[in-house]
Amino acid sequence: KVDAGLSDFDTLAEVMRVDSNLVPFGKPIFSSPVAAGFAKKSPDLRTSFNTFLASIRQNGIWADMVDRWMTRRGRKMPELPTSGTKGTLVVGVSSGGFPFAAVQNNELAGFDVELATRFAAQWLRLADMELIHPDANLFPDFTQQIADDMKRETELFFHNLVKQDRSVLELYSADYTFLNERLARHYGIP
């Protein structure tokens, strides 16, 4: 037993939840800035991330995330919008626990996980799939339902990568996918 201790807020909050005899005193004495790092060979990715951050700050998503994860101490990932594929993105997050990144019900959750997932959806540009309309003469069987199925396939695939903590390189190398019967027929998969 101790009479006093120094801890980060998350650890302290959990200890105080378990032992109601403990209370915080004073204001925080440290500030821990959160930062993103990028490979030196990826200046365009850094620029894309900065643009992404500016957009979510402007449209209120950043404030909502801070409120949900940091202020209200949420522990559940929201349903996230997904956005065609233009490549792969390997993202790492710390596992320091909530509110940043933790495993909840066998899935990653937290501020860092949500931020990375939102950025990946924008960077992979799934929303652009709605702008693509294949030539009906070359692809007579292509329908809006097939397009929707393809988008959902990509969303499920990416979600599985995150959930299973798999390498994003599997976007290129995986020997599996997520198909419904209609899309399997379209791809010629029995």
PDB file of C-alpha atoms in Angstrom:
ATOM      1  CA  LYS A   1       0.000   0.000   0.000  1.00  0.00           C
ATOM      2  CA  VAL A   2       1.082   3.543  -0.723  1.00  0.00           C
ATOM      3  CA  ASP A   3      -0.014   6.951   0.446  1.00  0.00           C
ATOM      4  CA  ALA A   4       0.596   8.676  -2.874  1.00  0.00           C
ATOM      5  CA  GLY A   5       1.575   7.783  -6.411  1.00  0.00           C
ATOM      6  CA  LEU A   6       2.390   9.324  -9.741  1.00  0.00           C
ATOM      7  CA  SER A   7       0.642   7.874 -12.767  1.00  0.00           C
ATOM      8  CA  ASP A   8      -0.868   8.626 -16.131  1.00  0.00           C
ATOM      9  CA  PHE A   9      -4.568   9.474 -16.075  1.00  0.00           C
ATOM     10  CA  ASP A  10      -5.769   6.157 -17.501  1.00  0.00           C
ATOM     11  CA  THR A  11      -3.957   4.046 -14.942  1.00  0.00           C
ATOM     12  CA  LEU A  12      -5.033   6.371 -12.153  1.00  0.00           C
ATOM     13  CA  ALA A  13      -8.669   6.275 -13.282  1.00  0.00           C
ATOM     14  CA  GLU A  14      -8.635   2.466 -13.240  1.00  0.00           C
ATOM     15  CA  VAL A  15      -6.988   2.324  -9.801  1.00  0.00           C
ATOM     16  CA  MET A  16      -9.535   4.836  -8.432  1.00  0.00           C
ATOM     17  CA  ARG A  17     -12.365   2.780  -9.922  1.00  0.00           C
ATOM     18  CA  VAL A  18     -11.149  -0.260  -7.986  1.00  0.00           C
ATOM     19  CA  ASP A  19     -10.280   1.604  -4.755  1.00  0.00           C
ATOM     20  CA  SER A  20     -12.660   4.443  -3.888  1.00  0.00           C
ATOM     21  CA  ASN A  21     -10.339   5.538  -1.051  1.00  0.00           C
ATOM     22  CA  LEU A  22      -7.958   7.071  -3.579  1.00  0.00           C
ATOM     23  CA  VAL A  23      -8.436  10.523  -5.048  1.00  0.00           C
ATOM     24  CA  PRO A  24      -6.420  12.659  -7.474  1.00  0.00           C
ATOM     25  CA  PHE A  25      -4.870  15.850  -6.197  1.00  0.00           C
ATOM     26  CA  GLY A  26      -4.065  18.992  -8.114  1.00  0.00           C
ATOM     27  CA  LYS A  27      -3.827  19.488 -11.820  1.00  0.00           C
ATOM     28  CA  PRO A  28      -1.796  17.280 -14.173  1.00  0.00           C
ATOM     29  CA  ILE A  29       1.907  18.085 -13.955  1.00  0.00           C
ATOM     30  CA  PHE A  30       2.934  16.693 -17.343  1.00  0.00           C
ATOM     31  CA  SER A  31       1.701  17.154 -20.864  1.00  0.00           C
ATOM     32  CA  SER A  32       2.140  14.229 -23.238  1.00  0.00           C
ATOM     33  CA  PRO A  33       1.744  15.356 -26.823  1.00  0.00           C
ATOM     34  CA  VAL A  34       0.556  12.794 -29.337  1.00  0.00           C
ATOM     35  CA  ALA A  35       2.435  12.711 -32.634  1.00  0.00           C
ATOM     36  CA  ALA A  36       2.431  10.829 -35.900  1.00  0.00           C
ATOM     37  CA  GLY A  37       5.617   9.591 -37.553  1.00  0.00           C
ATOM     38  CA  PHE A  38       6.196   8.815 -41.216  1.00  0.00           C
ATOM     39  CA  ALA A  39       8.917   7.054 -43.163  1.00  0.00           C
ATOM     40  CA  LYS A  40      11.344   9.575 -44.699  1.00  0.00           C
ATOM     41  CA  LYS A  41      10.589   8.102 -48.112  1.00  0.00           C
ATOM     42  CA  SER A  42       6.871   9.005 -47.724  1.00  0.00           C
ATOM     43  CA  PRO A  43       6.590  12.810 -47.761  1.00  0.00           C
ATOM     44  CA  ASP A  44       3.364  12.580 -49.805  1.00  0.00           C
ATOM     45  CA  LEU A  45       1.803  10.387 -47.136  1.00  0.00           C
ATOM     46  CA  ARG A  46       2.727  12.935 -44.462  1.00  0.00           C
ATOM     47  CA  THR A  47       1.158  15.679 -46.565  1.00  0.00           C
ATOM     48  CA  SER A  48      -1.976  13.551 -47.063  1.00  0.00           C
ATOM     49  CA  PHE A  49      -2.193  12.944 -43.319  1.00  0.00           C
ATOM     50  CA  ASN A  50      -1.832  16.651 -42.533  1.00  0.00           C
ATOM     51  CA  THR A  51      -4.588  17.439 -45.056  1.00  0.00           C
ATOM     52  CA  PHE A  52      -6.740  14.717 -43.476  1.00  0.00           C
ATOM     53  CA  LEU A  53      -6.151  16.167 -39.988  1.00  0.00           C
ATOM     54  CA  ALA A  54      -7.072  19.660 -41.175  1.00  0.00           C
ATOM     55  CA  SER A  55     -10.300  18.350 -42.717  1.00  0.00           C
ATOM     56  CA  ILE A  56     -11.435  16.420 -39.623  1.00  0.00           C
ATOM     57  CA  ARG A  57     -10.655  19.403 -37.417  1.00  0.00           C
ATOM     58  CA  GLN A  58     -12.671  21.652 -39.695  1.00  0.00           C
ATOM     59  CA  ASN A  59     -15.692  19.344 -39.996  1.00  0.00           C
ATOM     60  CA  GLY A  60     -15.904  18.565 -36.265  1.00  0.00           C
ATOM     61  CA  ILE A  61     -14.867  14.887 -36.373  1.00  0.00           C
ATOM     62  CA  TRP A  62     -11.677  15.607 -34.399  1.00  0.00           C
ATOM     63  CA  ALA A  63     -13.619  17.380 -31.630  1.00  0.00           C
ATOM     64  CA  ASP A  64     -16.118  14.502 -31.513  1.00  0.00           C
ATOM     65  CA  MET A  65     -13.296  11.944 -31.227  1.00  0.00           C
ATOM     66  CA  VAL A  66     -11.556  13.903 -28.450  1.00  0.00           C
ATOM     67  CA  ASP A  67     -14.838  14.270 -26.577  1.00  0.00           C
ATOM     68  CA  ARG A  68     -15.819  10.620 -27.001  1.00  0.00           C
ATOM     69  CA  TRP A  69     -12.415   9.051 -26.198  1.00  0.00           C
ATOM     70  CA  MET A  70     -10.683  11.570 -23.932  1.00  0.00           C
ATOM     71  CA  THR A  71     -13.471  13.403 -22.102  1.00  0.00           C
ATOM     72  CA  ARG A  72     -16.221  10.795 -21.833  1.00  0.00           C
ATOM     73  CA  ARG A  73     -13.659   7.937 -21.777  1.00  0.00           C
ATOM     74  CA  GLY A  74     -15.473   5.859 -24.404  1.00  0.00           C
ATOM     75  CA  ARG A  75     -14.462   2.255 -24.989  1.00  0.00           C
ATOM     76  CA  LYS A  76     -16.428   1.346 -28.111  1.00  0.00           C
ATOM     77  CA  MET A  77     -15.485   2.000 -31.713  1.00  0.00           C
ATOM     78  CA  PRO A  78     -18.134   3.872 -33.682  1.00  0.00           C
ATOM     79  CA  GLU A  79     -19.381   2.674 -37.057  1.00  0.00           C
ATOM     80  CA  LEU A  80     -16.899   4.326 -39.389  1.00  0.00           C
ATOM     81  CA  PRO A  81     -17.517   5.490 -42.930  1.00  0.00           C
ATOM     82  CA  THR A  82     -15.305   3.846 -45.490  1.00  0.00           C
ATOM     83  CA  SER A  83     -13.875   5.544 -48.397  1.00  0.00           C
ATOM     84  CA  GLY A  84     -11.425   2.432 -54.072  1.00  0.00           C
ATOM     85  CA  THR A  85      -8.150   1.336 -53.453  1.00  0.00           C
ATOM     86  CA  LYS A  86      -5.042   3.136 -54.552  1.00  0.00           C
ATOM     87  CA  GLY A  87      -2.414   1.154 -52.669  1.00  0.00           C
ATOM     88  CA  THR A  88      -1.453  -0.156 -49.281  1.00  0.00           C
ATOM     89  CA  LEU A  89      -0.997   1.649 -46.019  1.00  0.00           C
ATOM     90  CA  VAL A  90       0.830   0.101 -43.063  1.00  0.00           C
ATOM     91  CA  VAL A  91      -0.181   1.804 -39.827  1.00  0.00           C
ATOM     92  CA  GLY A  92       1.089   1.126 -36.338  1.00  0.00           C
ATOM     93  CA  VAL A  93      -0.524   2.326 -33.133  1.00  0.00           C
ATOM     94  CA  SER A  94       0.703   2.124 -29.568  1.00  0.00           C
ATOM     95  CA  SER A  95      -0.946  -0.350 -27.252  1.00  0.00           C
ATOM     96  CA  GLY A  96      -0.898   1.858 -24.200  1.00  0.00           C
ATOM     97  CA  GLY A  97      -4.505   1.148 -23.349  1.00  0.00           C
ATOM     98  CA  PHE A  98      -7.575   3.308 -23.438  1.00  0.00           C
ATOM     99  CA  PRO A  99      -8.237   5.934 -24.563  1.00  0.00           C
ATOM    100  CA  PHE A 100      -5.553   5.493 -27.237  1.00  0.00           C
ATOM    101  CA  ALA A 101      -5.473   1.832 -28.275  1.00  0.00           C
ATOM    102  CA  ALA A 102      -6.609  -1.324 -26.552  1.00  0.00           C
ATOM    103  CA  VAL A 103      -8.239  -4.640 -27.315  1.00  0.00           C
ATOM    104  CA  GLN A 104     -11.956  -4.634 -26.559  1.00  0.00           C
ATOM    105  CA  ASN A 105     -14.030  -7.742 -27.355  1.00  0.00           C
ATOM    106  CA  ASN A 106     -11.160  -9.112 -29.481  1.00  0.00           C
ATOM    107  CA  GLU A 107     -11.019  -5.943 -31.584  1.00  0.00           C
ATOM    108  CA  LEU A 108      -8.739  -2.950 -31.508  1.00  0.00           C
ATOM    109  CA  ALA A 109     -10.467   0.179 -30.241  1.00  0.00           C
ATOM    110  CA  GLY A 110      -9.435   3.641 -29.144  1.00  0.00           C
ATOM    111  CA  PHE A 111      -8.599   7.119 -30.382  1.00  0.00           C
ATOM    112  CA  ASP A 112      -5.465   6.056 -32.309  1.00  0.00           C
ATOM    113  CA  VAL A 113      -7.267   3.104 -33.899  1.00  0.00           C
ATOM    114  CA  GLU A 114     -10.201   5.277 -35.001  1.00  0.00           C
ATOM    115  CA  LEU A 115      -7.873   7.967 -36.355  1.00  0.00           C
ATOM    116  CA  ALA A 116      -5.827   5.404 -38.315  1.00  0.00           C
ATOM    117  CA  THR A 117      -8.955   3.692 -39.653  1.00  0.00           C
ATOM    118  CA  ARG A 118     -10.518   6.985 -40.767  1.00  0.00           C
ATOM    119  CA  PHE A 119      -7.289   8.015 -42.494  1.00  0.00           C
ATOM    120  CA  ALA A 120      -6.880   4.625 -44.206  1.00  0.00           C
ATOM    121  CA  ALA A 121     -10.456   4.772 -45.538  1.00  0.00           C
ATOM    122  CA  GLN A 122      -9.800   8.219 -46.990  1.00  0.00           C
ATOM    123  CA  TRP A 123      -6.356   7.294 -48.289  1.00  0.00           C
ATOM    124  CA  LEU A 124      -7.628   4.085 -49.943  1.00  0.00           C
ATOM    125  CA  ARG A 125     -10.357   6.234 -51.556  1.00  0.00           C
ATOM    126  CA  LEU A 126     -13.265   3.766 -51.361  1.00  0.00           C
ATOM    127  CA  ALA A 127     -15.693   6.629 -51.966  1.00  0.00           C
ATOM    128  CA  ASP A 128     -14.203   7.013 -55.465  1.00  0.00           C
ATOM    129  CA  MET A 129     -15.669   3.642 -56.444  1.00  0.00           C
ATOM    130  CA  GLU A 130     -19.003   5.414 -56.864  1.00  0.00           C
ATOM    131  CA  LEU A 131     -17.459   7.517 -59.644  1.00  0.00           C
ATOM    132  CA  ILE A 132     -16.342   4.527 -61.723  1.00  0.00           C
ATOM    133  CA  HIS A 133     -18.722   3.235 -64.387  1.00  0.00           C
ATOM    134  CA  PRO A 134     -17.238   0.436 -66.522  1.00  0.00           C
ATOM    135  CA  ASP A 135     -18.100   0.334 -70.228  1.00  0.00           C
ATOM    136  CA  ALA A 136     -21.364  -1.639 -70.562  1.00  0.00           C
ATOM    137  CA  ASN A 137     -20.162  -3.139 -73.870  1.00  0.00           C
ATOM    138  CA  LEU A 138     -17.042  -4.582 -72.230  1.00  0.00           C
ATOM    139  CA  PHE A 139     -18.718  -5.514 -68.939  1.00  0.00           C
ATOM    140  CA  PRO A 140     -22.392  -6.212 -69.713  1.00  0.00           C
ATOM    141  CA  ASP A 141     -22.974  -8.004 -66.399  1.00  0.00           C
ATOM    142  CA  PHE A 142     -21.682  -5.121 -64.273  1.00  0.00           C
ATOM    143  CA  THR A 143     -24.484  -3.564 -62.198  1.00  0.00           C
ATOM    144  CA  GLN A 144     -24.726  -1.134 -59.315  1.00  0.00           C
ATOM    145  CA  GLN A 145     -25.290  -4.151 -57.056  1.00  0.00           C
ATOM    146  CA  ILE A 146     -21.951  -5.599 -58.210  1.00  0.00           C
ATOM    147  CA  ALA A 147     -20.288  -2.224 -57.548  1.00  0.00           C
ATOM    148  CA  ASP A 148     -21.817  -2.128 -54.060  1.00  0.00           C
ATOM    149  CA  ASP A 149     -20.675  -5.713 -53.447  1.00  0.00           C
ATOM    150  CA  MET A 150     -17.122  -4.810 -54.513  1.00  0.00           C
ATOM    151  CA  LYS A 151     -17.070  -1.855 -52.160  1.00  0.00           C
ATOM    152  CA  ARG A 152     -18.385  -4.011 -49.302  1.00  0.00           C
ATOM    153  CA  GLU A 153     -15.773  -6.676 -50.141  1.00  0.00           C
ATOM    154  CA  THR A 154     -13.021  -4.079 -49.709  1.00  0.00           C
ATOM    155  CA  GLU A 155     -14.533  -2.752 -46.477  1.00  0.00           C
ATOM    156  CA  LEU A 156     -14.820  -6.252 -44.995  1.00  0.00           C
ATOM    157  CA  PHE A 157     -11.316  -7.139 -46.133  1.00  0.00           C
ATOM    158  CA  PHE A 158      -9.813  -4.013 -44.532  1.00  0.00           C
ATOM    159  CA  HIS A 159     -11.866  -4.494 -41.363  1.00  0.00           C
ATOM    160  CA  ASN A 160     -10.534  -8.062 -41.141  1.00  0.00           C
ATOM    161  CA  LEU A 161      -6.942  -6.811 -41.525  1.00  0.00           C
ATOM    162  CA  VAL A 162      -7.417  -4.447 -38.602  1.00  0.00           C
ATOM    163  CA  LYS A 163      -9.388  -6.906 -36.468  1.00  0.00           C
ATOM    164  CA  GLN A 164      -6.918  -9.754 -37.003  1.00  0.00           C
ATOM    165  CA  ASP A 165      -3.886  -7.420 -36.757  1.00  0.00           C
ATOM    166  CA  ARG A 166      -2.752  -8.571 -40.230  1.00  0.00           C
ATOM    167  CA  SER A 167      -0.280  -6.854 -42.547  1.00  0.00           C
ATOM    168  CA  VAL A 168      -1.813  -4.375 -44.949  1.00  0.00           C
ATOM    169  CA  LEU A 169       0.414  -6.002 -47.609  1.00  0.00           C
ATOM    170  CA  GLU A 170      -2.292  -8.680 -47.737  1.00  0.00           C
ATOM    171  CA  LEU A 171      -4.230  -6.230 -49.929  1.00  0.00           C
ATOM    172  CA  TYR A 172      -1.857  -7.525 -52.635  1.00  0.00           C
ATOM    173  CA  SER A 173      -0.963 -11.028 -51.505  1.00  0.00           C
ATOM    174  CA  ALA A 174      -4.001 -12.543 -49.760  1.00  0.00           C
ATOM    175  CA  ASP A 175      -5.424 -15.814 -51.018  1.00  0.00           C
ATOM    176  CA  TYR A 176      -8.825 -15.028 -49.513  1.00  0.00           C
ATOM    177  CA  THR A 177     -11.535 -12.401 -49.821  1.00  0.00           C
ATOM    178  CA  PHE A 178     -15.091 -11.705 -48.668  1.00  0.00           C
ATOM    179  CA  LEU A 179     -17.692 -12.482 -51.321  1.00  0.00           C
ATOM    180  CA  ASN A 180     -21.397 -12.934 -51.510  1.00  0.00           C
ATOM    181  CA  GLU A 181     -22.858 -15.326 -54.076  1.00  0.00           C
ATOM    182  CA  ARG A 182     -23.488 -12.612 -56.691  1.00  0.00           C
ATOM    183  CA  LEU A 183     -19.923 -11.279 -56.563  1.00  0.00           C
ATOM    184  CA  ALA A 184     -18.453 -14.802 -56.629  1.00  0.00           C
ATOM    185  CA  ARG A 185     -20.430 -15.467 -59.850  1.00  0.00           C
ATOM    186  CA  HIS A 186     -19.222 -12.169 -61.296  1.00  0.00           C
ATOM    187  CA  TYR A 187     -15.593 -13.127 -60.548  1.00  0.00           C
ATOM    188  CA  GLY A 188     -16.159 -16.652 -61.898  1.00  0.00           C
ATOM    189  CA  ILE A 189     -15.470 -18.289 -58.551  1.00  0.00           C
ATOM    190  CA  PRO A 190     -17.489 -21.478 -57.990  1.00  0.00           C
TER     191      PRO A 190
END
